[in-house]
CSV table of C-alpha atoms and ligand atoms in Angstrom, one decimal:
chain,number,residue,atom,x,y,z
A,1,MET,CA,0.0,0.0,0.0
A,2,ASP,CA,1.2,3.5,-0.6
A,3,LEU,CA,1.3,6.1,2.1
A,4,GLU,CA,-0.9,8.6,0.3
A,5,SER,CA,-3.8,6.2,0.1
A,6,LEU,CA,-3.9,6.2,3.9
A,7,LYS,CA,-5.3,9.7,3.6
A,8,GLU,CA,-8.5,8.2,2.4
A,9,THR,CA,-8.7,5.2,4.7
A,10,ASN,CA,-7.0,6.3,8.0
A,11,VAL,CA,-6.5,10.0,8.3
A,12,GLU,CA,-5.2,9.8,11.9
A,13,ARG,CA,-2.5,7.3,10.9
A,14,TYR,CA,-1.7,9.4,7.8
A,15,THR,CA,-1.2,12.5,9.9
A,16,ARG,CA,1.0,10.7,12.4
A,17,TYR,CA,3.2,9.3,9.6
A,18,LYS,CA,3.6,12.8,8.1
A,19,THR,CA,5.1,13.9,11.4
A,20,LEU,CA,7.2,10.7,11.6
A,21,ILE,CA,8.5,11.4,8.1
A,22,GLY,CA,9.2,15.0,9.0
A,23,LYS,CA,11.4,13.8,11.9
A,24,PHE,CA,13.1,11.4,9.7
A,25,VAL,CA,14.0,14.1,7.2
A,26,GLU,CA,15.2,16.4,10.0
A,27,LYS,CA,17.5,13.7,11.3
A,28,PHE,CA,18.8,12.0,8.1
A,29,ASN,CA,18.3,14.8,5.5
A,30,GLU,CA,16.5,12.5,3.1
A,31,ASP,CA,13.0,11.0,2.7
A,32,PRO,CA,12.4,7.5,4.0
A,33,GLN,CA,11.5,4.9,1.4
A,34,PHE,CA,8.8,3.2,3.4
A,35,VAL,CA,7.1,2.9,6.8
A,36,SER,CA,6.7,-0.5,8.5
A,37,ARG,CA,4.2,-0.9,11.3
A,38,ALA,CA,3.4,-3.7,13.7
A,39,PRO,CA,0.5,-3.5,16.3
A,40,GLY,CA,0.6,-4.2,20.0
A,41,ARG,CA,-2.1,-6.5,21.3
A,42,VAL,CA,-4.4,-7.1,24.2
A,43,ASN,CA,-4.7,-10.8,25.2
A,44,LEU,CA,-8.4,-11.6,26.0
A,45,ILE,CA,-7.7,-15.0,27.6
A,46,GLY,CA,-4.9,-17.6,27.7
A,47,GLU,CA,-2.1,-16.1,29.9
A,48,HIS,CA,1.3,-17.7,30.3
A,49,ILE,CA,0.4,-20.8,28.3
A,50,ASP,CA,1.7,-20.0,24.8
A,51,TYR,CA,5.2,-21.1,25.9
A,52,CYS,CA,3.7,-24.4,27.1
A,53,GLY,CA,2.3,-25.1,23.6
A,54,TYR,CA,-1.3,-24.0,24.2
A,55,SER,CA,-3.6,-21.8,22.2
A,56,VAL,CA,-4.2,-18.2,23.2
A,57,LEU,CA,-6.9,-15.6,22.3
A,58,PRO,CA,-5.6,-12.1,21.7
A,59,MET,CA,-6.7,-9.2,19.4
A,60,ALA,CA,-4.5,-6.6,17.9
A,61,LEU,CA,-4.7,-3.0,19.1
A,62,THR,CA,-4.9,-0.1,16.7
A,63,GLN,CA,-1.8,1.3,18.5
A,64,ASP,CA,1.5,0.3,16.9
A,65,LEU,CA,5.2,0.7,16.5
A,66,SER,CA,6.0,2.4,13.2
A,67,LEU,CA,9.4,2.7,11.6
A,68,ALA,CA,10.3,5.1,8.8
A,69,VAL,CA,13.2,3.5,6.9
A,70,ARG,CA,15.7,4.2,4.2
A,71,THR,CA,18.5,1.9,3.2
A,72,ASN,CA,21.9,3.7,2.8
A,73,SER,CA,24.8,2.9,0.6
A,74,SER,CA,27.1,1.8,3.5
A,75,THR,CA,26.5,-0.8,6.2
A,76,VAL,CA,25.8,1.8,8.9
A,77,LEU,CA,22.7,1.3,11.0
A,78,ARG,CA,21.3,4.5,12.5
A,79,VAL,CA,18.3,4.3,14.8
A,80,SER,CA,16.5,7.2,16.3
A,81,ASN,CA,13.1,7.7,18.1
A,82,ILE,CA,10.8,10.7,17.8
A,83,ASN,CA,10.6,10.6,21.5
A,84,SER,CA,13.9,12.0,22.7
A,85,ALA,CA,13.7,10.1,26.0
A,86,PHE,CA,15.0,7.1,23.9
A,87,SER,CA,18.7,7.4,23.0
A,88,ASP,CA,20.0,7.1,19.5
A,89,TYR,CA,21.8,4.0,18.3
A,90,ILE,CA,24.6,3.8,15.7
A,91,GLY,CA,26.0,0.4,14.6
A,92,ASP,CA,26.8,-1.7,11.6
A,93,THR,CA,24.6,-4.2,9.9
A,94,THR,CA,27.5,-6.7,9.7
A,95,THR,CA,28.8,-6.5,13.2
A,96,PHE,CA,26.1,-5.4,15.6
A,97,THR,CA,25.6,-7.3,18.9
A,98,ILE,CA,22.5,-7.6,21.1
A,99,ASN,CA,22.9,-6.8,24.8
A,100,SER,CA,20.7,-9.1,26.8
A,101,ASP,CA,22.0,-8.2,30.2
A,102,LYS,CA,20.3,-4.9,30.4
A,103,PRO,CA,18.7,-4.4,27.0
A,104,ALA,CA,18.2,-0.8,25.8
A,105,TRP,CA,15.1,-0.2,23.7
A,106,PHE,CA,16.9,-0.5,20.3
A,107,ASN,CA,18.0,-4.0,21.1
A,108,TYR,CA,14.5,-5.1,20.1
A,109,ILE,CA,15.1,-3.6,16.7
A,110,LEU,CA,18.4,-5.5,16.5
A,111,CYS,CA,16.6,-8.8,17.3
A,112,GLY,CA,14.2,-8.3,14.4
A,113,ILE,CA,17.0,-7.5,12.0
A,114,LYS,CA,19.1,-10.5,13.2
A,115,GLY,CA,16.1,-12.8,12.8
A,116,ILE,CA,15.7,-11.9,9.1
A,117,ILE,CA,19.4,-12.0,8.4
A,118,GLU,CA,19.7,-15.5,9.9
A,119,SER,CA,16.5,-17.0,8.5
A,120,SER,CA,17.0,-15.7,5.0
A,121,ASN,CA,20.8,-16.2,5.0
A,122,ILE,CA,21.5,-12.6,4.1
A,123,SER,CA,25.1,-11.8,3.7
A,124,ASN,CA,24.9,-8.2,2.4
A,125,LEU,CA,22.3,-6.4,4.4
A,126,PRO,CA,22.6,-2.7,3.5
A,127,GLY,CA,22.8,0.0,6.1
A,128,MET,CA,19.5,1.5,7.2
A,129,ASP,CA,18.4,4.8,8.7
A,130,ILE,CA,15.4,4.2,11.0
A,131,MET,CA,13.1,6.7,12.8
A,132,VAL,CA,10.7,5.1,15.3
A,133,ASP,CA,7.3,6.2,16.6
A,134,GLY,CA,5.4,4.1,19.1
A,135,SER,CA,1.8,4.6,20.2
A,136,VAL,CA,1.5,1.4,22.3
A,137,PRO,CA,1.8,2.3,26.0
A,138,GLN,CA,5.2,1.0,27.2
A,139,ALA,CA,5.9,-1.6,29.9
A,140,ALA,CA,2.2,-2.0,30.1
A,141,GLY,CA,1.7,-5.6,29.1
A,142,LEU,CA,0.5,-4.6,25.6
A,143,SER,CA,3.5,-6.0,23.8
A,144,SER,CA,5.2,-2.8,22.7
A,145,SER,CA,8.6,-4.6,22.6
A,146,SER,CA,7.4,-7.4,20.4
A,147,ALA,CA,5.7,-4.9,18.1
A,148,LEU,CA,9.2,-3.3,17.8
A,149,VAL,CA,10.8,-6.6,16.9
A,150,CYS,CA,8.1,-7.3,14.4
A,151,ALA,CA,8.2,-3.9,12.7
A,152,ALA,CA,12.0,-4.2,12.5
A,153,GLY,CA,11.8,-7.7,11.1
A,154,LEU,CA,9.3,-6.6,8.5
A,155,ALA,CA,11.3,-3.6,7.6
A,156,THR,CA,14.4,-5.7,7.1
A,157,ALA,CA,12.6,-8.3,5.0
A,158,HIS,CA,11.2,-5.5,2.9
A,159,ALA,CA,14.5,-3.8,2.5
A,160,CYS,CA,16.1,-7.0,1.3
A,161,ASN,CA,13.2,-8.1,-0.9
A,162,CYS,CA,12.7,-11.3,1.0
A,163,SER,CA,9.3,-12.7,0.2
A,164,LEU,CA,8.1,-14.2,3.5
A,165,THR,CA,4.5,-15.1,4.4
A,166,ARG,CA,2.9,-13.6,7.5
A,167,LEU,CA,3.2,-17.0,9.2
A,168,GLU,CA,6.9,-17.1,8.4
A,169,LEU,CA,7.5,-13.6,9.6
A,170,ALA,CA,5.6,-14.4,12.9
A,171,ASP,CA,7.6,-17.5,13.4
A,172,ILE,CA,10.9,-15.8,12.7
A,173,CYS,CA,10.1,-12.9,15.0
A,174,MET,CA,8.9,-15.1,17.9
A,175,ARG,CA,12.2,-16.9,17.8
A,176,CYS,CA,14.5,-14.0,17.4
A,177,GLU,CA,13.0,-12.1,20.3
A,178,HIS,CA,14.7,-14.8,22.5
A,179,TYR,CA,18.0,-13.0,21.8
A,180,ILE,CA,16.9,-10.5,24.3
A,181,GLY,CA,16.9,-13.2,27.0
A,182,THR,CA,13.2,-13.6,27.9
A,183,GLN,CA,11.8,-16.9,26.8
A,184,GLY,CA,8.4,-15.7,25.7
A,185,GLY,CA,6.0,-17.9,23.6
A,186,GLY,CA,4.8,-16.7,20.2
A,187,MET,CA,1.5,-14.9,21.0
A,188,ASP,CA,2.6,-11.3,20.6
A,189,GLN,CA,4.5,-11.7,17.3
A,190,SER,CA,1.8,-14.0,15.9
A,191,ILE,CA,-1.1,-11.7,16.5
A,192,SER,CA,1.0,-8.7,15.3
A,193,PHE,CA,1.4,-10.4,11.9
A,194,LEU,CA,-1.8,-12.4,11.7
A,195,ALA,CA,-4.4,-10.0,13.0
A,196,GLN,CA,-7.3,-9.0,10.8
A,197,GLN,CA,-9.4,-5.9,11.4
A,198,GLY,CA,-12.6,-6.7,13.4
A,199,MET,CA,-11.5,-10.1,14.5
A,200,ALA,CA,-9.9,-11.6,17.6
A,201,LYS,CA,-7.8,-14.7,16.9
A,202,LEU,CA,-7.3,-18.1,18.4
A,203,ILE,CA,-3.5,-18.5,17.9
A,204,SER,CA,-2.2,-22.1,18.1
A,205,PHE,CA,1.3,-23.4,17.9
A,206,ASN,CA,3.3,-26.3,16.5
A,207,PRO,CA,2.5,-25.6,13.7
A,208,LEU,CA,1.6,-21.9,14.1
A,209,ARG,CA,-1.9,-21.1,12.9
A,210,SER,CA,-4.8,-18.7,13.6
A,211,ASP,CA,-8.6,-19.0,13.6
A,212,ASN,CA,-11.0,-16.0,13.5
A,213,VAL,CA,-13.0,-15.4,16.6
A,214,VAL,CA,-16.0,-13.0,16.2
A,215,LEU,CA,-16.6,-11.3,19.5
A,216,PRO,CA,-20.3,-11.1,20.5
A,217,ASP,CA,-22.2,-7.8,20.2
A,218,GLY,CA,-23.3,-5.8,23.2
A,219,ALA,CA,-20.1,-5.4,25.1
A,220,VAL,CA,-16.7,-3.7,24.8
A,221,PHE,CA,-13.3,-4.7,25.9
A,222,VAL,CA,-11.8,-1.9,27.9
A,223,VAL,CA,-8.1,-1.7,28.7
A,224,THR,CA,-7.1,0.0,31.9
A,225,ASN,CA,-3.5,0.6,32.9
A,226,SER,CA,-2.6,-0.2,36.5
A,227,CYS,CA,0.3,2.3,36.0
A,228,VAL,CA,2.7,-0.2,37.6
A,229,THR,CA,5.4,-0.6,34.9
A,230,MET,CA,6.9,-3.9,34.3
A,231,LYS,CA,9.6,-4.6,31.7
A,232,LYS,CA,9.8,-8.4,31.5
A,233,ALA,CA,13.4,-8.3,30.3
A,234,ASP,CA,14.5,-6.4,33.5
A,235,THR,CA,13.5,-9.1,36.0
A,236,ALA,CA,13.7,-12.9,36.3
A,237,HIS,CA,10.0,-13.3,37.0
A,238,PHE,CA,9.0,-14.3,33.5
A,239,ASN,CA,11.8,-16.8,32.9
A,240,THR,CA,11.3,-18.2,36.4
A,241,ARG,CA,7.7,-19.2,35.4
A,242,VAL,CA,9.0,-20.6,32.0
A,243,THR,CA,11.5,-22.7,34.0
A,244,GLU,CA,8.9,-23.9,36.5
A,245,CYS,CA,6.7,-25.1,33.6
A,246,LYS,CA,9.7,-26.9,31.9
A,247,VAL,CA,10.5,-28.6,35.2
A,248,ALA,CA,6.9,-29.6,35.8
A,249,ALA,CA,6.8,-31.1,32.3
A,250,GLN,CA,9.9,-33.2,32.9
A,251,MET,CA,8.6,-34.4,36.3
A,252,LEU,CA,5.2,-35.4,34.9
A,253,ALA,CA,6.9,-37.1,32.0
A,254,SER,CA,9.1,-39.0,34.5
A,255,TRP,CA,6.1,-40.1,36.7
A,256,LYS,CA,4.2,-41.2,33.6
A,257,SER,CA,7.3,-43.0,32.1
A,258,LEU,CA,7.3,-41.0,28.9
A,259,ASP,CA,10.4,-40.5,26.8
A,260,ARG,CA,11.7,-37.3,28.5
A,261,SER,CA,13.9,-36.4,25.6
A,262,GLN,CA,10.7,-35.7,23.5
A,263,VAL,CA,9.2,-33.5,26.2
A,264,LYS,CA,9.9,-29.7,26.2
A,265,THR,CA,6.5,-28.3,27.4
A,266,LEU,CA,3.5,-29.3,29.5
A,267,GLY,CA,1.6,-29.4,26.1
A,268,ASP,CA,4.0,-32.2,25.0
A,269,VAL,CA,3.2,-34.3,28.0
A,270,HIS,CA,-0.5,-33.8,27.4
A,271,GLU,CA,-0.2,-34.7,23.7
A,272,MET,CA,1.9,-37.8,24.4
A,273,LEU,CA,-0.6,-39.0,27.0
A,274,GLY,CA,-3.6,-38.4,24.7
A,275,VAL,CA,-6.0,-37.5,27.4
A,276,ASP,CA,-8.2,-34.4,27.9
A,277,LEU,CA,-7.4,-31.3,29.8
A,278,ASP,CA,-9.6,-32.3,32.8
A,279,SER,CA,-7.6,-35.4,33.2
A,280,MET,CA,-4.4,-33.3,33.1
A,281,VAL,CA,-5.7,-31.1,35.9
A,282,LYS,CA,-6.6,-34.2,37.9
A,283,MET,CA,-3.2,-35.8,37.3
A,284,VAL,CA,-1.4,-32.8,38.7
A,285,GLU,CA,-3.7,-32.8,41.7
A,286,ASP,CA,-2.9,-36.5,42.3
A,287,LEU,CA,0.8,-36.5,41.6
A,288,MET,CA,2.2,-33.2,42.9
A,289,HIS,CA,2.6,-32.0,46.4
A,290,ASP,CA,1.6,-28.4,47.4
A,291,HIS,CA,4.8,-27.2,48.9
A,292,PRO,CA,7.6,-26.1,46.5
A,293,TYR,CA,10.0,-28.6,45.0
A,294,ASN,CA,13.7,-27.9,45.3
A,295,VAL,CA,16.6,-28.7,43.0
A,296,GLY,CA,17.6,-31.8,45.0
A,297,GLU,CA,14.1,-33.3,44.8
A,298,VAL,CA,13.8,-32.6,41.1
A,299,GLY,CA,17.3,-34.0,40.4
A,300,GLN,CA,16.4,-37.2,42.4
A,301,GLN,CA,13.2,-37.8,40.4
A,302,LEU,CA,14.9,-37.0,37.0
A,303,GLY,CA,18.1,-38.9,37.8
A,304,MET,CA,20.3,-35.8,37.6
A,305,SER,CA,22.7,-34.0,39.9
A,306,GLY,CA,21.8,-30.6,41.1
A,307,GLU,CA,24.3,-29.2,38.7
A,308,GLU,CA,22.8,-31.0,35.8
A,309,VAL,CA,19.3,-29.7,36.7
A,310,LYS,CA,20.6,-26.2,36.6
A,311,GLU,CA,22.5,-26.7,33.4
A,312,LYS,CA,19.7,-28.5,31.5
A,313,LEU,CA,16.6,-26.9,32.8
A,314,LEU,CA,17.4,-23.4,34.0
A,315,PHE,CA,18.2,-20.2,32.1
A,316,LYS,CA,21.0,-17.8,32.6
A,317,ASN,CA,18.9,-15.5,34.8
A,318,THR,CA,17.1,-18.2,36.7
A,319,SER,CA,20.2,-20.2,37.6
A,320,GLN,CA,19.8,-19.2,41.3
A,321,VAL,CA,16.2,-20.3,41.5
A,322,ASP,CA,15.8,-23.3,43.9
A,323,SER,CA,12.1,-23.4,44.7
A,324,PHE,CA,9.6,-24.5,42.1
A,325,LYS,CA,5.9,-24.3,42.7
A,326,LEU,CA,5.2,-27.1,40.2
A,327,LYS,CA,1.7,-28.0,41.3
A,328,GLN,CA,0.4,-24.4,41.3
A,329,ARG,CA,2.0,-23.5,37.9
A,330,ALA,CA,0.9,-26.7,36.1
A,331,THR,CA,-2.7,-26.5,37.5
A,332,HIS,CA,-2.8,-22.9,36.1
A,333,VAL,CA,-1.5,-23.9,32.7
A,334,PHE,CA,-3.9,-26.8,32.1
A,335,SER,CA,-7.0,-25.0,33.5
A,336,GLU,CA,-6.2,-21.8,31.6
A,337,ALA,CA,-5.8,-23.9,28.4
A,338,ARG,CA,-9.3,-25.3,29.0
A,339,ARG,CA,-10.7,-21.8,29.5
A,340,VAL,CA,-9.4,-20.6,26.2
A,341,PHE,CA,-11.3,-23.3,24.3
A,342,LYS,CA,-14.4,-22.6,26.3
A,343,PHE,CA,-14.1,-18.8,25.6
A,344,LYS,CA,-13.9,-19.5,21.9
A,345,GLU,CA,-16.9,-21.8,22.1
A,346,VAL,CA,-19.0,-19.3,24.1
A,347,CYS,CA,-18.2,-16.5,21.6
A,348,SER,CA,-20.3,-18.4,19.0
A,349,GLU,CA,-23.2,-19.1,21.3
A,350,THR,CA,-26.3,-17.0,20.7
A,351,THR,CA,-27.9,-17.1,24.2
A,352,ASN,CA,-26.3,-14.6,26.5
A,353,PRO,CA,-22.7,-15.3,26.0
A,354,LEU,CA,-21.4,-12.2,27.7
A,355,VAL,CA,-22.0,-13.4,31.3
A,356,LYS,CA,-20.1,-16.6,30.6
A,357,LEU,CA,-17.2,-14.8,28.9
A,358,GLY,CA,-16.9,-12.5,31.9
A,359,GLU,CA,-16.9,-15.5,34.3
A,360,LEU,CA,-14.1,-17.1,32.3
A,361,MET,CA,-12.1,-13.9,32.4
A,362,ASN,CA,-12.5,-13.6,36.2
A,363,GLU,CA,-11.5,-17.2,36.7
A,364,SER,CA,-8.4,-16.6,34.5
A,365,HIS,CA,-7.4,-13.6,36.6
A,366,ASP,CA,-7.8,-15.6,39.8
A,367,SER,CA,-5.7,-18.4,38.5
A,368,CYS,CA,-3.0,-16.0,37.2
A,369,SER,CA,-2.9,-14.3,40.5
A,370,ARG,CA,-3.3,-17.1,43.0
A,371,LEU,CA,-1.7,-20.1,41.3
A,372,TYR,CA,0.7,-18.4,38.9
A,373,GLU,CA,1.5,-15.4,41.2
A,374,ALA,CA,1.9,-13.1,38.2
A,375,SER,CA,-0.3,-10.3,39.4
A,376,CYS,CA,0.4,-7.5,41.9
A,377,LYS,CA,-1.7,-5.8,44.5
A,378,GLU,CA,-2.6,-2.9,42.1
A,379,LEU,CA,-3.8,-5.2,39.4
A,380,ASP,CA,-5.8,-7.2,41.9
A,381,GLN,CA,-7.3,-4.0,43.2
A,382,LEU,CA,-8.0,-2.6,39.7
A,383,THR,CA,-9.7,-5.7,38.4
A,384,GLU,CA,-11.8,-5.8,41.5
A,385,LEU,CA,-12.8,-2.2,41.0
A,386,CYS,CA,-13.6,-2.9,37.3
A,387,ARG,CA,-16.0,-5.7,38.3
A,388,LYS,CA,-17.6,-3.5,41.0
A,389,HIS,CA,-18.1,-0.7,38.5
A,390,GLY,CA,-20.0,-2.9,36.0
A,391,ALA,CA,-17.5,-5.2,34.2
A,392,LEU,CA,-18.7,-8.7,33.6
A,393,GLY,CA,-15.2,-9.9,33.7
A,394,SER,CA,-11.8,-8.4,34.4
A,395,ARG,CA,-8.3,-9.8,34.3
A,396,PHE,CA,-4.7,-8.7,33.8
A,397,THR,CA,-3.4,-9.0,30.3
A,398,GLY,CA,0.1,-9.9,29.1
A,399,ALA,CA,3.0,-11.0,31.3
A,400,GLY,CA,1.6,-9.3,34.4
A,401,TRP,CA,3.4,-8.1,37.6
A,402,GLY,CA,2.1,-4.7,36.5
A,403,GLY,CA,0.8,-3.3,33.2
A,404,CYS,CA,-2.8,-3.4,32.1
A,405,ALA,CA,-6.1,-5.1,32.9
A,406,VAL,CA,-8.7,-5.9,30.2
A,407,SER,CA,-12.4,-5.8,31.2
A,408,LEU,CA,-15.6,-6.9,29.4
A,409,VAL,CA,-18.1,-4.1,29.9
A,410,PRO,CA,-21.7,-4.2,28.6
A,411,SER,CA,-22.1,-1.3,26.1
A,412,ASP,CA,-24.9,0.3,28.1
A,413,LYS,CA,-22.7,0.4,31.2
A,414,LEU,CA,-19.7,1.8,29.5
A,415,ASN,CA,-20.2,5.5,30.4
A,416,SER,CA,-20.9,4.8,34.1
A,417,PHE,CA,-18.0,2.3,34.2
A,418,ILE,CA,-15.5,4.9,32.8
A,419,GLY,CA,-16.9,7.6,35.1
A,420,SER,CA,-16.6,5.5,38.2
A,421,LEU,CA,-13.0,4.5,37.4
A,422,ARG,CA,-12.1,8.2,36.8
A,423,THR,CA,-13.1,9.0,40.3
A,424,SER,CA,-11.7,5.9,42.0
A,425,TYR,CA,-8.5,4.3,40.7
A,426,TYR,CA,-7.6,7.3,38.6
A,427,ALA,CA,-8.7,10.1,40.9
A,428,ASN,CA,-5.2,11.6,40.9
A,429,MET,CA,-4.7,11.8,37.1
A,430,ASN,CA,-5.4,14.7,34.8
A,431,ASP,CA,-7.6,14.2,31.8
A,432,ASP,CA,-4.8,13.6,29.3
A,433,GLU,CA,-3.2,11.0,31.5
A,434,PHE,CA,-6.6,9.3,32.1
A,435,ALA,CA,-7.3,9.2,28.3
A,436,LYS,CA,-4.0,7.3,27.8
A,437,ALA,CA,-4.6,5.0,30.7
A,438,VAL,CA,-8.1,3.9,29.9
A,439,PHE,CA,-9.2,3.1,26.4
A,440,PHE,CA,-11.2,0.7,24.3
A,441,THR,CA,-10.5,-0.5,20.9
A,442,ALA,CA,-12.0,-2.7,18.3
A,443,PRO,CA,-9.7,-5.4,17.0
A,444,GLY,CA,-7.1,-3.8,14.7
A,445,GLY,CA,-5.4,-5.1,11.6
A,446,GLY,CA,-1.9,-6.8,11.3
A,447,ALA,CA,1.6,-5.5,10.5
A,448,GLY,CA,2.2,-3.9,7.1
A,449,VAL,CA,4.4,-1.7,4.9
A,450,TYR,CA,3.5,1.6,3.4
A,451,LEU,CA,5.5,2.8,0.5
A,452,GLN,CA,6.6,6.4,0.3
A,453,LEU,CA,6.0,7.1,-3.4
B,1,LIG,C1,4.5,-12.1,27.3
B,1,LIG,C2,5.1,-13.1,26.3
B,1,LIG,C3,4.0,-13.9,25.6
B,1,LIG,C4,3.1,-14.5,26.7
B,1,LIG,C5,2.6,-13.5,27.7
B,1,LIG,C6,1.9,-14.1,28.9
B,1,LIG,O1,3.7,-11.1,26.6
B,1,LIG,O2,5.8,-12.4,25.3
B,1,LIG,O3,4.6,-14.8,24.8
B,1,LIG,O4,3.8,-15.6,27.3
B,1,LIG,O5,3.7,-12.7,28.2
B,1,LIG,O6,0.7,-14.7,28.4
């Protein structure tokens, strides 16, 4: 699509891109050749289960990360952000390295570039000048970092004329984000590429695929920011949960005498046993004890020394973890996976689906908070308030430990819902801040490139 045609279809985006292009010219003294964009997302249900192999149900936001790009005749890579709080980066497309110890914002761009270089075997990537504009709230659980990886991957693919399908791009970007150190699943990158305007998606893995989910009429999904920021690459919380799920999968495989070398995720165990999710929940209840497992106990069951457990099952930033709440984490994963399928089913029911959807969202939050311990007191308080002010369901969305909640609000209660939140959780904010912290959005479209003609 060319940029000018945006004037007809999306004037707001067109105006924003004109400003972005103006900043690009100011910085690099030339016009960009194209703009690549990738949206953030709000996950409606299915939290912390994508990396266990289970389907999730997000929708894309209209907010995105957009990159104005021009290739240059050298191999110099220059990255700048229209928001001056983000420092410039200068590197080289043939020698850059990604810092996963304390990743600065532009490392996500480097991940996207590296993903395409490696997957398409590119040996002569040209230099690029890049100006970035993001409208996804940051560190808010709405996947601004993955959107940056995706927009950069897409830009690189476009600059090198690589013809990749959306599925391939999603797959590449979900893998290359691991260079940053966090071991996320593929939800964020997949919805960013596979989204379609007006549709939520059931995203499934191995192999990656997506199914449309039409959300029922009569209610709106409202996103509310708890204003507790959480950058998942800055703490070990996220990888600790991934580790616990990996260990739980190995332990279950061992108890059930499965070939452990074939088991990476809880989903693998489930598939190899060929039973339903109810049976998996029951199995965890029967086999696992409530109190945490330690490295010694895990090693004993798996026939490994403590050192081997650390080497084979832990990540760089979780190597010190010695307490695994296996029962709680596995129960969350299997029951949340069940809720996702139920949610999709209920979406196509004609008789009063909204109340049931709300219940599933509430159960999801409770499980994420109590069993998975991925919430925080502000998110618990905010979701509680949302329910009190009229939401049928409310849950945190994304990685958690801060960030946003998503609530299902009947359309006829929307105004009073927003009004009550304004004077309760957000009483100390001014109107501008409030408009950024609380918003609703219809499902947006997926990543794309606009040519500057
Ligand atoms: C982050 C990860 C996703 C997913 C969510 C939790 O957003 O990037 O892959 O694991 O957390 O559901």
